[in-house]
Amino acid sequence: MTVKLEDARRIIAAAEAKADEIGQPMNIAVVDAGGNLVAHVRQDGAWIGSVDISISKAWTSRAFDITTKDLGDNAQPTQQFFGIHTTNGGKVAIFAGGIPLSRDGVVVGAVGVSGGSGEQDHSVAEAGAAAF
Amino acid sequence: MTVKLEDARRIIAAAEAKADEIGQPMNIAVVDAGGNLVAHVRQDGAWIGSVDISISKAWTSRAFDITTKDLGDNAQPTQQFFGIHTTNGGKVAIFAGGIPLSRDGVVVGAVGVSGGSGEQDHSVAEAGAAAF
Amino acid sequence: MTVKLEDARRIIAAAEAKADEIGQPMNIAVVDAGGNLVAHVRQDGAWIGSVDISISKAWTSRAFDITTKDLGDNAQPTQQFFGIHTTNGGKVAIFAGGIPLSRDGVVVGAVGVSGGSGEQDHSVAEAGAAAF
Amino acid sequence: MTVKLEDARRIIAAAEAKADEIGQPMNIAVVDAGGNLVAHVRQDGAWIGSVDISISKAWTSRAFDITTKDLGDNAQPTQQFFGIHTTNGGKVAIFAGGIPLSRDGVVVGAVGVSGGSGEQDHSVAEAGAAAF
């Protein structure tokens, strides 16, 4: 079980609809069970610095089977995972916008969103994940 | 003038149709005038090592306003650009599959394809570029 | 004196037994006196993002002859080693799970564990180190 | 379908037996369907520079579903993939020692071996792959 291109397109379409609704252009990325990119889109006007971040958020959520929001809470100074953001060649994102995608309780991929506030990114990722 | 997400989707759809026709699943990436990723898809079964290469081919074709096939000819040992593949943090691809996208004689983006032989990659990229 | 493959296997077996006992799949890595990897295993279901971290924890514990838990205490903001996690190409892990391996009071290698909470990682690493 | 730790151990044991037989200590790595490391061993006396290479060979063989020996033939100057070795962050190995692991005609992982001549590495990898 993994995420196929057809799934990724459905997830991205749902995330784009949510981004349009809140009026904030976004980068949206989807990775499969192995953490490898399946698809990415940057909506017109979305930050170019967020291309990489959206992909990193998706990768991170699959790599640790956790939302990047929750990982971030554990990655603050004095918390148990502080420092994790510099591991894995800097590919670990520790702020909101990445959400794992599951089938039957098993994480089989993830979606990552970047382009607005942490709250906006997370809500757009949720809309995407709900379409899986 | 640049490449918008709508353009990227049309280019990718045309490239996918060509890839389906020749029966070789591909990674297809489109970058804009700034060389920044607009969209990427990995067709089911396409090589995971080609995610990065498709993006690099697109970036390279915009970065130097040339097909990666032609750049490759100039990047062989003893040729004028030998060694260029290790510049720019290793982001320069010097084998076929990247093609610039132009409007009125000005390069405003590029498409990069990876997943098959050099000949296949180039022909799929051509199909994509023709849809711009 | 260093850590041989035979030692690494014994350490990993003991760590795996502990991980099984607490029901949390882990990545376990062992490095030798030179800080170079001797062996690594990822238990089925363990986080893929923890492959790199387990190796970094082992390397860090040998590189500075200290547990990564203790190094972490000294690597928080305002502490004496804050910032050390971005040195050495990002290979320094500053959270629990890495433990030096000693013979006659001399550090000759290290074990690194990643896959659960900091407390779990450290306890599994302790089980491994005890088998040296 | 992927490669589990139990599979990786069987593959590594077979590869080690072959390495012992030819008297050349080796690094042996196994990756799963996503290209992520499952297990690695460095036999006593094997080159420390080959830790990374064995992992890169395994990753490469899964990333492009090809032996690194065959990829290498296509990656020489003037060949269709010349330059591929600097893509993917330098993780692409283009010399013998990496072999894909298949189930029912689908590549679900790979083994990578480094520590001797190209011929030796390839034969040890073959012994490992045969045990899958």
XYZ file of C-alpha atoms in Angstrom:
528
model
C 0.000 0.000 0.000
C 1.302 3.373 -0.992
C 0.141 6.658 -2.523
C -0.383 6.609 -6.280
C -0.338 9.584 -8.645
C -4.123 9.452 -8.877
C -4.341 9.752 -5.077
C -1.824 12.581 -5.046
C -3.828 14.528 -7.619
C -7.023 14.173 -5.577
C -5.196 15.284 -2.422
C -3.639 18.258 -4.194
C -6.967 19.314 -5.726
C -8.625 19.315 -2.302
C -5.729 21.257 -0.796
C -5.813 23.796 -3.633
C -9.553 24.323 -3.116
C -8.923 25.073 0.555
C -6.031 27.431 -0.273
C -8.252 29.272 -2.744
C -10.961 29.523 -0.115
C -8.661 31.186 2.413
C -7.029 33.266 -0.310
C -3.436 32.197 0.306
C -1.485 30.588 -2.575
C 0.386 27.458 -1.501
C 2.971 24.865 -2.407
C 1.570 21.362 -1.986
C 3.615 18.162 -2.100
C 2.727 14.490 -1.710
C 5.158 11.652 -0.939
C 4.645 7.887 -0.986
C 5.378 5.155 1.573
C 9.105 5.405 0.881
C 9.123 9.178 1.415
C 9.694 9.792 -2.291
C 7.926 12.655 -4.087
C 4.830 11.697 -6.095
C 3.631 15.153 -7.095
C 4.070 18.841 -6.307
C 2.344 22.045 -7.357
C 3.099 25.677 -6.639
C 0.038 27.839 -7.044
C 0.594 31.110 -8.883
C 2.023 33.678 -6.487
C 3.058 31.174 -3.820
C 6.493 31.640 -2.213
C 9.377 30.090 -4.133
C 11.149 29.352 -0.832
C 8.244 27.092 0.012
C 8.856 24.621 -2.824
C 11.533 22.918 -0.755
C 9.644 23.329 2.515
C 6.464 21.689 1.240
C 8.474 18.681 0.079
C 10.418 18.549 3.366
C 7.209 18.696 5.390
C 5.714 15.811 3.437
C 8.923 13.803 3.774
C 9.162 14.513 7.503
C 5.580 13.448 8.209
C 6.210 10.111 6.502
C 9.707 9.690 7.908
C 8.469 9.948 11.494
C 4.749 9.102 11.045
C 3.689 12.354 12.718
C 2.380 15.809 11.820
C 5.167 18.358 11.582
C 3.107 20.457 14.019
C 3.361 17.774 16.698
C 6.988 17.045 15.870
C 7.667 20.771 16.236
C 6.286 20.772 19.774
C 8.845 18.089 20.636
C 11.670 19.819 18.781
C 11.793 23.075 20.740
C 14.763 23.891 22.978
C 14.813 21.642 26.070
C 12.284 19.236 24.496
C 13.162 15.603 23.681
C 13.807 16.050 19.948
C 15.510 19.468 19.930
C 18.113 19.349 17.178
C 16.218 16.950 14.908
C 15.848 19.717 12.271
C 19.515 19.499 11.327
C 19.525 15.698 10.880
C 18.865 13.905 7.581
C 20.774 16.516 5.609
C 18.466 19.313 6.784
C 15.400 17.645 5.250
C 13.433 17.621 8.538
C 10.769 20.339 8.839
C 9.577 21.118 12.361
C 6.731 23.536 11.811
C 3.079 23.007 10.909
C 1.958 21.879 7.442
C 2.911 18.202 7.140
C 0.380 15.427 7.782
C 0.766 11.641 7.400
C -1.574 9.726 5.093
C -2.828 6.403 6.489
C -4.634 3.298 5.307
C -5.920 0.844 7.917
C -3.815 2.492 10.611
C -0.584 2.302 8.624
C 1.163 5.438 7.337
C 1.618 5.031 3.577
C 2.613 8.564 2.596
C 2.194 12.200 3.563
C 1.161 15.636 2.349
C 3.153 18.815 2.966
C 1.949 22.382 2.545
C 3.877 25.648 2.703
C 2.981 29.190 1.732
C 1.186 30.887 4.600
C 1.078 30.936 8.377
C 1.567 27.673 10.247
C -2.139 27.568 10.945
C -3.016 28.120 7.292
C -0.517 25.527 6.075
C -1.867 22.948 8.515
C -5.508 23.564 7.590
C -4.733 23.252 3.870
C -2.828 20.018 4.546
C -5.792 18.720 6.532
C -8.104 19.417 3.609
C -5.708 17.500 1.368
C -5.337 14.571 3.756
C -9.122 14.302 4.112
C -9.357 13.587 0.378
C -7.094 10.524 0.601
C 6.061 36.486 -18.821
C 6.582 33.212 -17.077
C 5.081 29.721 -16.780
C 1.930 29.532 -14.679
C 0.539 26.475 -12.932
C -2.128 26.191 -15.612
C 0.603 26.058 -18.287
C 2.587 23.523 -16.288
C -0.450 21.261 -16.025
C -1.036 21.399 -19.784
C 2.634 20.644 -20.456
C 2.640 17.749 -17.984
C -0.575 16.293 -19.426
C 0.925 16.293 -22.924
C 4.145 14.739 -21.653
C 2.240 12.074 -19.754
C 0.243 11.203 -22.875
C 3.492 10.702 -24.784
C 5.001 8.624 -21.969
C 1.889 6.441 -21.927
C 2.122 6.068 -25.701
C 5.708 4.793 -25.570
C 4.940 2.736 -22.451
C 7.628 4.168 -20.203
C 6.557 5.802 -16.901
C 8.245 9.158 -16.344
C 8.994 11.938 -13.911
C 8.016 15.300 -15.407
C 8.913 18.683 -13.923
C 8.233 22.258 -15.011
C 10.088 25.358 -13.807
C 9.277 29.028 -14.348
C 11.354 32.000 -15.522
C 13.186 32.053 -12.194
C 14.125 28.376 -12.517
C 11.842 27.545 -9.595
C 9.644 24.453 -9.622
C 6.030 25.016 -10.668
C 4.865 21.399 -10.747
C 6.136 17.824 -10.768
C 4.571 14.423 -11.234
C 5.973 10.924 -10.952
C 3.899 8.442 -12.914
C 3.216 5.150 -11.130
C 6.219 2.878 -11.536
C 8.642 5.596 -12.642
C 12.133 5.545 -11.119
C 12.426 7.234 -7.739
C 15.958 8.346 -8.616
C 14.465 10.378 -11.448
C 12.466 12.731 -9.229
C 15.587 14.782 -8.621
C 16.864 14.405 -12.177
C 13.643 15.631 -13.823
C 13.757 18.764 -11.665
C 17.474 19.249 -12.360
C 16.936 18.900 -16.104
C 14.194 21.520 -16.048
C 16.294 23.852 -13.908
C 19.348 23.377 -16.142
C 17.446 24.124 -19.352
C 16.179 27.408 -17.914
C 19.460 28.228 -16.175
C 21.393 28.085 -19.438
C 18.534 28.506 -21.965
C 19.479 25.283 -23.754
C 18.339 21.677 -24.042
C 20.229 19.397 -21.671
C 20.969 17.251 -24.724
C 22.874 20.105 -26.377
C 24.513 21.137 -23.124
C 25.626 17.532 -22.715
C 27.435 17.607 -26.041
C 29.450 20.550 -24.739
C 30.013 18.991 -21.323
C 31.937 15.892 -22.376
C 35.619 15.530 -21.511
C 37.751 17.894 -23.663
C 34.680 20.003 -24.565
C 34.253 23.624 -23.517
C 31.872 23.037 -20.588
C 33.302 19.810 -19.172
C 32.832 19.955 -15.392
C 29.675 22.058 -15.435
C 27.717 19.154 -13.889
C 29.372 19.673 -10.519
C 28.649 23.404 -10.364
C 25.549 24.904 -8.766
C 25.573 22.346 -5.964
C 25.309 19.450 -8.433
C 21.989 20.708 -9.815
C 23.189 20.775 -13.446
C 21.996 17.832 -15.567
C 23.969 17.164 -18.742
C 21.972 14.430 -20.435
C 18.877 14.537 -22.611
C 15.409 15.342 -21.243
C 15.408 19.065 -20.472
C 13.955 21.618 -22.926
C 13.505 25.400 -22.542
C 10.033 26.934 -22.883
C 9.921 30.184 -24.903
C 7.518 33.007 -25.639
C 8.410 35.419 -28.458
C 11.971 34.155 -28.532
C 12.531 34.574 -24.809
C 13.033 31.598 -22.510
C 10.468 31.838 -19.715
C 10.742 28.382 -18.173
C 11.609 24.765 -18.946
C 10.408 21.183 -18.793
C 12.493 18.255 -17.556
C 11.771 14.569 -18.058
C 13.494 11.520 -16.569
C 12.550 7.859 -16.473
C 13.730 6.178 -19.638
C 16.547 6.286 -22.174
C 17.913 9.679 -23.125
C 16.035 9.459 -26.413
C 12.745 8.638 -24.666
C 13.174 11.387 -22.100
C 13.863 13.956 -24.810
C 10.870 12.934 -26.918
C 8.529 13.115 -23.925
C 9.924 16.541 -23.040
C 9.361 17.663 -26.636
C 5.734 16.577 -26.431
C 5.390 18.592 -23.241
C 7.107 21.680 -24.644
C 4.900 21.579 -27.741
C 1.860 22.071 -25.508
C 3.162 25.376 -24.098
C 41.070 -1.770 20.707
C 37.926 -1.097 18.746
C 34.456 -2.534 18.091
C 34.390 -5.532 15.761
C 31.455 -6.745 13.695
C 30.962 -9.596 16.147
C 30.658 -7.063 18.996
C 28.282 -4.910 16.966
C 26.031 -7.878 16.328
C 25.880 -8.737 20.030
C 25.110 -5.110 20.901
C 22.407 -4.883 18.237
C 20.820 -8.181 19.341
C 20.581 -6.943 22.931
C 19.150 -3.611 21.785
C 16.612 -5.352 19.560
C 15.500 -7.552 22.458
C 14.887 -4.436 24.557
C 13.031 -2.710 21.714
C 10.836 -5.778 21.292
C 10.183 -5.807 25.033
C 8.951 -2.203 25.068
C 7.112 -2.727 21.777
C 8.751 0.102 19.830
C 10.599 -0.749 16.576
C 14.003 0.920 16.395
C 16.958 1.801 14.218
C 20.192 0.679 15.866
C 23.691 1.644 14.713
C 27.164 0.829 16.005
C 30.367 2.730 15.177
C 33.979 1.843 15.915
C 36.877 3.792 17.464
C 37.179 5.862 14.283
C 33.496 6.804 14.400
C 32.884 4.755 11.269
C 29.772 2.598 10.909
C 30.222 -1.090 11.723
C 26.602 -2.205 11.459
C 23.043 -0.887 11.316
C 19.603 -2.445 11.414
C 16.144 -0.980 10.989
C 13.513 -3.152 12.610
C 10.343 -3.657 10.550
C 8.079 -0.663 11.010
C 10.736 1.634 12.486
C 10.807 5.231 11.218
C 12.768 5.735 7.990
C 13.828 9.189 9.206
C 15.626 7.467 12.050
C 18.128 5.601 9.874
C 20.249 8.733 9.640
C 19.610 9.752 13.249
C 20.691 6.409 14.732
C 23.973 6.632 12.823
C 24.441 10.288 13.826
C 23.813 9.490 17.473
C 26.407 6.718 17.427
C 28.902 8.936 15.613
C 28.284 11.825 18.016
C 28.784 9.692 21.126
C 32.150 8.509 19.853
C 33.128 11.875 18.415
C 32.766 13.579 21.796
C 32.967 10.544 24.125
C 29.639 11.396 25.739
C 26.014 10.272 25.681
C 23.935 12.372 23.300
C 21.562 12.919 26.232
C 24.310 14.650 28.217
C 25.595 16.502 25.161
C 22.038 17.699 24.594
C 21.893 19.262 28.033
C 24.942 21.314 27.095
C 23.631 22.147 23.612
C 20.477 24.038 24.583
C 20.210 27.789 23.954
C 22.404 29.734 26.425
C 24.420 26.572 27.257
C 28.108 26.170 26.435
C 27.728 24.021 23.313
C 24.616 25.574 21.774
C 25.036 25.386 17.992
C 27.112 22.202 17.961
C 24.301 20.392 16.067
C 25.085 22.278 12.860
C 28.814 21.514 12.949
C 30.399 18.526 11.227
C 28.060 18.782 8.272
C 24.986 18.376 10.484
C 26.118 14.955 11.720
C 25.926 15.880 15.426
C 22.822 14.573 17.239
C 21.943 16.337 20.490
C 19.098 14.259 21.831
C 19.000 11.014 23.787
C 19.866 7.643 22.233
C 23.641 7.644 21.737
C 25.987 5.984 24.244
C 29.788 5.517 24.114
C 31.270 2.018 24.313
C 34.342 1.701 26.537
C 37.100 -0.791 27.320
C 39.292 -0.144 30.368
C 38.054 3.412 30.618
C 38.753 4.244 26.987
C 35.961 4.949 24.509
C 36.397 2.582 21.554
C 33.057 3.036 19.787
C 29.405 3.898 20.358
C 25.847 2.745 19.856
C 23.026 4.968 18.558
C 19.309 4.251 18.741
C 16.393 6.113 17.164
C 12.737 5.231 16.736
C 10.820 6.209 19.854
C 10.786 8.823 22.586
C 14.110 10.085 23.891
C 13.642 7.964 26.993
C 12.917 4.828 24.959
C 15.846 5.409 22.626
C 18.215 5.862 25.564
C 17.007 2.733 27.373
C 17.397 0.622 24.231
C 20.896 2.034 23.706
C 21.742 1.193 27.329
C 20.637 -2.407 26.776
C 22.888 -2.532 23.723
C 25.870 -0.963 25.464
C 25.541 -3.398 28.385
C 26.165 -6.276 25.981
C 29.561 -4.916 24.914
C 6.014 -5.982 -1.152
C 9.319 -4.804 0.181
C 12.463 -6.124 1.867
C 12.133 -6.909 5.571
C 14.926 -7.080 8.130
C 14.742 -10.874 8.085
C 15.326 -10.811 4.306
C 18.167 -8.330 4.668
C 19.904 -10.550 7.221
C 19.666 -13.574 4.931
C 21.027 -11.554 2.007
C 23.874 -10.164 4.092
C 24.788 -13.605 5.451
C 25.037 -15.016 1.929
C 27.106 -12.051 0.786
C 29.418 -12.376 3.770
C 29.943 -16.055 3.040
C 30.983 -15.180 -0.508
C 33.284 -12.395 0.694
C 34.934 -14.800 3.128
C 35.338 -17.338 0.336
C 37.203 -14.878 -1.901
C 39.093 -13.470 1.079
C 38.107 -9.834 0.644
C 36.310 -8.065 3.537
C 33.289 -6.092 2.367
C 30.654 -3.529 3.278
C 27.183 -4.859 2.496
C 23.997 -2.780 2.538
C 20.355 -3.585 1.815
C 17.603 -1.072 1.020
C 13.842 -1.539 0.754
C 11.310 -0.575 -1.936
C 11.536 3.087 -0.972
C 15.334 3.082 -1.219
C 15.686 3.381 2.563
C 18.391 1.431 4.410
C 17.264 -1.776 6.114
C 20.629 -3.084 7.287
C 24.368 -2.637 6.790
C 27.461 -4.483 7.936
C 31.148 -3.734 7.565
C 33.253 -6.832 7.886
C 36.404 -6.474 10.000
C 39.136 -4.902 7.912
C 36.834 -3.632 5.151
C 37.452 -0.093 3.838
C 35.789 2.660 5.839
C 35.302 4.669 2.642
C 33.092 1.867 1.411
C 30.430 2.308 4.097
C 28.902 5.147 2.111
C 29.535 3.506 -1.252
C 27.789 0.249 -0.339
C 24.713 2.223 0.755
C 24.845 4.394 -2.382
C 25.116 1.332 -4.620
C 22.076 -0.257 -3.003
C 20.121 3.005 -3.242
C 21.120 3.488 -6.880
C 20.074 -0.009 -7.929
C 16.618 0.530 -6.430
C 16.342 4.138 -7.599
C 16.848 3.148 -11.235
C 15.937 -0.574 -11.111
C 19.291 -1.548 -12.627
C 22.645 -2.988 -11.585
C 25.211 -0.247 -10.952
C 27.454 -2.155 -13.368
C 24.986 -1.676 -16.223
C 24.227 1.900 -15.176
C 27.967 2.559 -15.223
C 28.229 1.427 -18.835
C 25.644 4.081 -19.713
C 27.249 6.739 -17.542
C 30.630 6.941 -19.245
C 31.650 10.068 -21.192
C 29.609 10.385 -24.428
C 27.073 7.771 -23.205
C 23.417 8.647 -22.603
C 23.606 9.006 -18.810
C 27.018 10.652 -18.427
C 26.704 13.061 -15.505
C 24.148 11.030 -13.545
C 26.711 10.437 -10.777
C 26.445 14.025 -9.587
C 22.627 14.049 -9.410
C 20.603 13.195 -6.308
C 23.071 14.902 -4.030
C 25.932 12.658 -5.152
C 24.124 9.511 -3.963
C 24.323 7.792 -7.379
C 27.034 5.105 -7.674
C 28.064 4.170 -11.205
C 30.410 1.248 -10.705
C 29.774 -2.443 -10.098
C 28.385 -3.783 -6.808
C 24.709 -2.822 -6.713
C 21.967 -5.252 -7.729
C 18.158 -4.849 -7.595
C 16.071 -7.327 -5.619
C 12.855 -8.432 -7.340
C 9.652 -10.281 -6.514
C 7.387 -11.337 -9.379
C 9.247 -9.068 -11.777
C 8.936 -5.983 -9.585
C 11.986 -4.383 -7.960
C 11.300 -4.187 -4.220
C 14.764 -3.315 -2.906
C 18.458 -3.707 -3.635
C 21.782 -4.871 -2.269
C 25.013 -2.885 -2.488
C 28.537 -4.173 -1.903
C 31.825 -2.277 -1.681
C 35.281 -3.280 -0.530
C 37.146 -4.886 -3.387
C 37.476 -4.736 -7.149
C 34.365 -4.066 -9.195
C 34.288 -7.713 -10.178
C 34.556 -8.858 -6.565
C 31.894 -6.422 -5.371
C 29.506 -7.552 -8.075
C 30.009 -11.260 -7.375
C 29.440 -10.753 -3.644
C 26.278 -8.747 -4.405
C 25.112 -11.550 -6.697
C 25.573 -14.067 -3.902
C 23.513 -11.829 -1.640
C 20.766 -11.246 -4.201
C 20.509 -14.991 -4.852
C 19.505 -15.480 -1.219
C 16.472 -13.184 -1.499
